[in-house]
Coordinates of C-alpha atoms in Angstrom, one line a residue:
X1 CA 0.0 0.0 0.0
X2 CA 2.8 1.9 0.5
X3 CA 4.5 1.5 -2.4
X4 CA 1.1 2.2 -4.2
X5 CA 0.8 5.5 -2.6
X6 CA 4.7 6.7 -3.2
X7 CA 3.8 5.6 -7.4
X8 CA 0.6 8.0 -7.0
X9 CA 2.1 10.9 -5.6
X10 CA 5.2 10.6 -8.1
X11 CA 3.0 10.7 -11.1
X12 CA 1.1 13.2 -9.4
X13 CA 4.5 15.5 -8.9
X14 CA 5.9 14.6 -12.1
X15 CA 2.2 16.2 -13.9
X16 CA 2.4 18.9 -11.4
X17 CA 5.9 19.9 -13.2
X18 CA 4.5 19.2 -16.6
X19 CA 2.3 22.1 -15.9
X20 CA 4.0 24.3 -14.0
X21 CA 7.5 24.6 -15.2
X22 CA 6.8 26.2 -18.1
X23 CA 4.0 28.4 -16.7
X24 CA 6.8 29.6 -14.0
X25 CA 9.0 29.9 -16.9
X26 CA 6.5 32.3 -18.7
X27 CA 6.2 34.3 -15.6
X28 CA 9.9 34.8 -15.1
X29 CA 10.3 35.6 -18.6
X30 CA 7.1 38.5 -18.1
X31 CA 8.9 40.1 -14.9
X32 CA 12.6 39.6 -15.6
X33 CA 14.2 42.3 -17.9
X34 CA 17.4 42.3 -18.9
X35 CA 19.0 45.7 -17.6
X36 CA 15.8 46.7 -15.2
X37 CA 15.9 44.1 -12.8
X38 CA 12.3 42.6 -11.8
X39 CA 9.4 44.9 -13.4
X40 CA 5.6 44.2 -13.8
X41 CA 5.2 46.7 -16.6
X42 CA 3.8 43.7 -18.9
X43 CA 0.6 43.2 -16.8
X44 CA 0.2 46.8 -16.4
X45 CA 0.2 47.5 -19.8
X46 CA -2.1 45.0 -20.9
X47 CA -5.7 47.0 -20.4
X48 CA -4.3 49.8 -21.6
X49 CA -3.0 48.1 -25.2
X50 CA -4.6 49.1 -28.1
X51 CA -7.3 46.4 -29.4
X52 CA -6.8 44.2 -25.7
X53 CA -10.5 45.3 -24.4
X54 CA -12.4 44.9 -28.3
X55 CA -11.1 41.3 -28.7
X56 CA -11.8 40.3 -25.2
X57 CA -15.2 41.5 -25.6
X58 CA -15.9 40.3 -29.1
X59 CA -14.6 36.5 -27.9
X60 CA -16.9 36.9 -24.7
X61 CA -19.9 37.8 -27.1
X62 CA -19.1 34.8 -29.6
X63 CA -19.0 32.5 -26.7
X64 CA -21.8 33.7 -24.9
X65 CA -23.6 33.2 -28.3
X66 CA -21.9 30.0 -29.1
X67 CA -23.0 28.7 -25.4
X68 CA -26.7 29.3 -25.8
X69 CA -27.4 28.3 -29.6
X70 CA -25.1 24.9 -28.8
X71 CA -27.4 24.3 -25.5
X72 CA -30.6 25.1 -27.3
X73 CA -29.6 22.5 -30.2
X74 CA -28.3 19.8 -27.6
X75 CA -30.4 19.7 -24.5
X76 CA -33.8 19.0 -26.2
X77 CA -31.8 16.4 -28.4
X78 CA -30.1 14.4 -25.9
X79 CA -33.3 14.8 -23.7
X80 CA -35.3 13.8 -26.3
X81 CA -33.1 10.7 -27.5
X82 CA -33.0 9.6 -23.6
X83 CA -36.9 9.4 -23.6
X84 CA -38.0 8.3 -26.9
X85 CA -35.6 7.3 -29.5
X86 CA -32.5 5.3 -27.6
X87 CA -31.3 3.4 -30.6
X88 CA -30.9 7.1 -32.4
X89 CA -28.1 7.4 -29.6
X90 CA -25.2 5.7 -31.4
X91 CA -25.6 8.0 -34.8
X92 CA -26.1 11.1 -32.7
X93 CA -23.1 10.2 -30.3
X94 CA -20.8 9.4 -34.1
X95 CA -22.3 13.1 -35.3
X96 CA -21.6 14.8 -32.7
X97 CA -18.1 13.1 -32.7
X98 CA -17.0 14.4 -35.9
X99 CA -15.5 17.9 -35.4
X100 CA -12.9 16.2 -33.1
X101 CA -12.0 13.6 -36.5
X102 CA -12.0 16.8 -39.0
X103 CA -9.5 19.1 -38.2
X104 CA -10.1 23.0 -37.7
X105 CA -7.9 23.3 -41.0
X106 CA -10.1 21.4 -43.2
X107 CA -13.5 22.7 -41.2
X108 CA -12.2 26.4 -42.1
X109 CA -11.1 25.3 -45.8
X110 CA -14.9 24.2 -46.3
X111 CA -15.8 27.5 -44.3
X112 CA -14.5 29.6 -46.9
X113 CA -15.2 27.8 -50.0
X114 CA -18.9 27.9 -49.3
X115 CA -18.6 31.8 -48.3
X116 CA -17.5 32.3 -51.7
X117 CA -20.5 31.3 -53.5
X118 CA -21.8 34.7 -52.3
X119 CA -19.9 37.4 -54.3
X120 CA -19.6 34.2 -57.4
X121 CA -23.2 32.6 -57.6
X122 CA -25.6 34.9 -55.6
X123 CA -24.5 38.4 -56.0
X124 CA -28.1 39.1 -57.4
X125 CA -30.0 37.2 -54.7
X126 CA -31.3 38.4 -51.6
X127 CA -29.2 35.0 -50.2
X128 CA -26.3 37.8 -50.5
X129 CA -26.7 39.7 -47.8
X130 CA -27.2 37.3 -45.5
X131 CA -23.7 36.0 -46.8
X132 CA -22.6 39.6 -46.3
X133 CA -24.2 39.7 -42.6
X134 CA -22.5 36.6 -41.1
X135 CA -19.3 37.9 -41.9
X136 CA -19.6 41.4 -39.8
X137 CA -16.3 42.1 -38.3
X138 CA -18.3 43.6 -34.9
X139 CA -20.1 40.0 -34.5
X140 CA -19.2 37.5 -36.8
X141 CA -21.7 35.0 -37.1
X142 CA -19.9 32.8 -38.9
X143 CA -17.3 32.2 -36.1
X144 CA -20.5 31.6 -34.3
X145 CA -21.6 28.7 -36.3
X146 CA -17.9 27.0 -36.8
X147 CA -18.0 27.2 -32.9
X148 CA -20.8 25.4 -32.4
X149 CA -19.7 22.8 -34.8
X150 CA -16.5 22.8 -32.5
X151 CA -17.8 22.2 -29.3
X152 CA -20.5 19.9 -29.9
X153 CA -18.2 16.5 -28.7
X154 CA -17.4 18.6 -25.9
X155 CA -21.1 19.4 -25.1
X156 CA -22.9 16.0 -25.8
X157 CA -20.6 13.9 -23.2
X158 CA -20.8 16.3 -20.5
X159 CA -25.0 16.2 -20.9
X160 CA -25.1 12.6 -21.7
X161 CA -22.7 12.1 -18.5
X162 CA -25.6 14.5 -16.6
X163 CA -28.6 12.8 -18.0
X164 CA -27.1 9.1 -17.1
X165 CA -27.4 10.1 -13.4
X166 CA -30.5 11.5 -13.5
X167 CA -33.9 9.6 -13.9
X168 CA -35.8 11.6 -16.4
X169 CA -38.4 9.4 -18.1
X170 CA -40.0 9.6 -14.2
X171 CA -38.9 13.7 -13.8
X172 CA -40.7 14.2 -17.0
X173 CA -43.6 12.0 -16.2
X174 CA -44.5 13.3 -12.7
X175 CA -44.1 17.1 -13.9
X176 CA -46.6 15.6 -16.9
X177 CA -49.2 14.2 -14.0
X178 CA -49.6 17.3 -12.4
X179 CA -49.9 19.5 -15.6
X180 CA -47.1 20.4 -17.0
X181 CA -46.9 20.8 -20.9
X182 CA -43.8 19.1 -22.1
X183 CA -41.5 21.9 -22.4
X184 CA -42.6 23.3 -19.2
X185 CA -41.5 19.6 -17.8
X186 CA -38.2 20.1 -19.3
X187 CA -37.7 23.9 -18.0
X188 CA -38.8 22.7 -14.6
X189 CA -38.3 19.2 -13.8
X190 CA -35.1 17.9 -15.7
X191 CA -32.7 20.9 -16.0
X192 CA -32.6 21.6 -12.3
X193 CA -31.3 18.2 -12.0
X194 CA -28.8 19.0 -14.9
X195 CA -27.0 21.8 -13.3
X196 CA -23.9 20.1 -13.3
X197 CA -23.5 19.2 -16.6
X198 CA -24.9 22.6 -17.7
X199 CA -22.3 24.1 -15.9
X200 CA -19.5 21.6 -17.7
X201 CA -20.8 22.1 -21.3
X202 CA -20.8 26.2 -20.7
X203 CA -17.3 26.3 -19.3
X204 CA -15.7 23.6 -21.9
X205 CA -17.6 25.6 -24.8
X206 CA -16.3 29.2 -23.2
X207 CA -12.9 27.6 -23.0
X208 CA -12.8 26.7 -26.5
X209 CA -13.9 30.0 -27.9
X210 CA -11.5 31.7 -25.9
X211 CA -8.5 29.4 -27.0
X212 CA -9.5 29.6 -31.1
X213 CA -7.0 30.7 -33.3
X214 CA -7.1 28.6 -36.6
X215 CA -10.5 29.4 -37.9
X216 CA -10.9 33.0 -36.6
X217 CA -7.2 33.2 -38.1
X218 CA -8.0 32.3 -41.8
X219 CA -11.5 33.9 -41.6
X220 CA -9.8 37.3 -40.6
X221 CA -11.4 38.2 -38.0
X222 CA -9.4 39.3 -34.7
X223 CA -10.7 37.4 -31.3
X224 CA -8.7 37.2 -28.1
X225 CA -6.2 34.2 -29.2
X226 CA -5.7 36.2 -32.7
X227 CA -5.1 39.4 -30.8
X228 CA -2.3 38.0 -29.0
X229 CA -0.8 36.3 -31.1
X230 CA -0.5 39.9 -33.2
X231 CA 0.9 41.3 -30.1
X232 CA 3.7 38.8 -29.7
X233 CA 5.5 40.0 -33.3
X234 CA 6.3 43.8 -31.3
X235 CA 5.3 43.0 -27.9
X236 CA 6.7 39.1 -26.6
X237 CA 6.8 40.2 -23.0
X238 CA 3.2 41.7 -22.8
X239 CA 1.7 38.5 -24.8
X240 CA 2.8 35.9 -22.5
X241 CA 1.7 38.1 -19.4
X242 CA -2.1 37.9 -21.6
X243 CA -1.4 34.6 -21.9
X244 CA -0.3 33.8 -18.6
X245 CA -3.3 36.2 -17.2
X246 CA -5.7 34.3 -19.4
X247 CA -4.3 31.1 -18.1
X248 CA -4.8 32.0 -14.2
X249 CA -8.2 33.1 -14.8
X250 CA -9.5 30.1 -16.8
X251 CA -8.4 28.0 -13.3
X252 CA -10.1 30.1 -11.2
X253 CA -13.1 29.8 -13.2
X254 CA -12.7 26.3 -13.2
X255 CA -12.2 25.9 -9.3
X256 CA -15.1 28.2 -9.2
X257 CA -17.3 26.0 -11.1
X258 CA -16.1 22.8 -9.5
X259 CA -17.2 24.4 -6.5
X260 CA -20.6 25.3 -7.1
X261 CA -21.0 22.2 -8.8
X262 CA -20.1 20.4 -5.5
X263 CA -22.3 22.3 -3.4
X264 CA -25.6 22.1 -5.9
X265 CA -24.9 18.2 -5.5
X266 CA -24.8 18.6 -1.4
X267 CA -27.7 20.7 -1.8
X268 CA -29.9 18.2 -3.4
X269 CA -28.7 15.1 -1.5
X270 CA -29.9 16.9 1.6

């Protein structure tokens, strides 16, 4: 046993360095100039850098976006699969699979070959503009949609994980004795009980839009990951301090929703 426990904590230690070398490195190479001495000019520049607060934004808006059209597609599906079509599982669970076998590369390649059919084959169709619309630079819809693609493997196991520890043929049946219209039932009966896995889905799918750099790259548009990796060409120091920032607060929002996750399930076990 104790042998057992001295292989655990060593492949626990050796991870830990895994991770944290390199972020310490990135945080000595932030405050350590050569010539100055120790200096935190890097994070104190960073709201104050031109385009830093427009990219944060416009990545927080396309995943707040992405978040609730990938939720609205996938709750009433796997919810609906769960109840009345289980051998539909197996192709929706290979669909929804898919974005991880295609690579962003060849997702952003078909991206852009069907954008230009609008300025080729529908320049004098009203189909146009809405070719012109999802391309906005202050809300590009179309980063939108190729998100939504991207996180839906991420999405479908964290609610299929939620719905397989939840009941919900008898949820949905007792809020449909006493009245409920079915999508009252789902509203109020079932995604209570799927707060958890709510929670997961929203924070993997906020991750991922934040991270994004290949299609937003190619598409030309300028999110948070594209921003800094502009900034690192005349700016090295202050990029990794983003990136390093960035990094910090994506763990505290994780700690943060591992917590409330933890208490919701003490909640409704007492």
């Amino acid at each position: 046993m104790a042998r057992l426990n001295l292989w655990r904590w060593g492949v626990y230690g050796l991870a830990g360095l895994y991770f944290l070398v390199p972020l310490a490195a990135s945080i000595v190479f932030t405050v350590d100039v050569p010539g100055q001495g120790l200096t935190f000019d890097a994070y104190t520049q960073i709201f104050s850098t031109d385009g830093f607060v427009t990219s944060l934004l416009l990545s927080l808006e396309l995943a707040l976006a992405t978040i609730v059209i990938v939720l609205l597609l996938m709750v009433p599906a796997t919810v609906a699969l769960r109840l009345g079509s289980p051998r539909l599982r197996p192709v929706v669970e290979v669909v929804c699979q898919l974005p991880l076998v295609v690579p962003p590369i060849a997702l952003v390649a078909g991206i852009i070959t069907v954008l230009k059919w609008g300025p080729e084959h529908l320049s004098h169709t009203p189909l146009f503009q809405t070719f012109v619309a999802i391309q906005n630079p202050d809300f590009p819809v179309v980063l939108v949609l190729a998100y939504v693609v991207m996180a839906l493997p991420f999405v479908h196991r964290a609610l299929d994980a939620g719905l397989r520890a939840v009941d919900v043929r008898t949820l949905v049946e007792a809020a449909r004795s006493c009245g409920a219209s079915w999508p009252q039932a789902l509203v109020r009966a079932v995604l209570p009980n799927l707060r958890g896995a709510l929670l997961n889905s929203s924070f993997l799918t906020l991750a991922l839009v934040l991270g994004e750099f290949t299609v937003a790259q190619l598409l030309g548009f300028q999110p948070f990951a594209v921003w800094i990796v502009n900034v690192s060409g005349s700016q090295a120091q202050l990029s990794v301090a983003v990136s390093v920032l960035s990094l910090l607060v994506t763990w505290v929002l994780l700690l943060v929703l591992a917590g409330f996750g933890g208490r919701a399930r003490t909640t409704s076990r007492g």
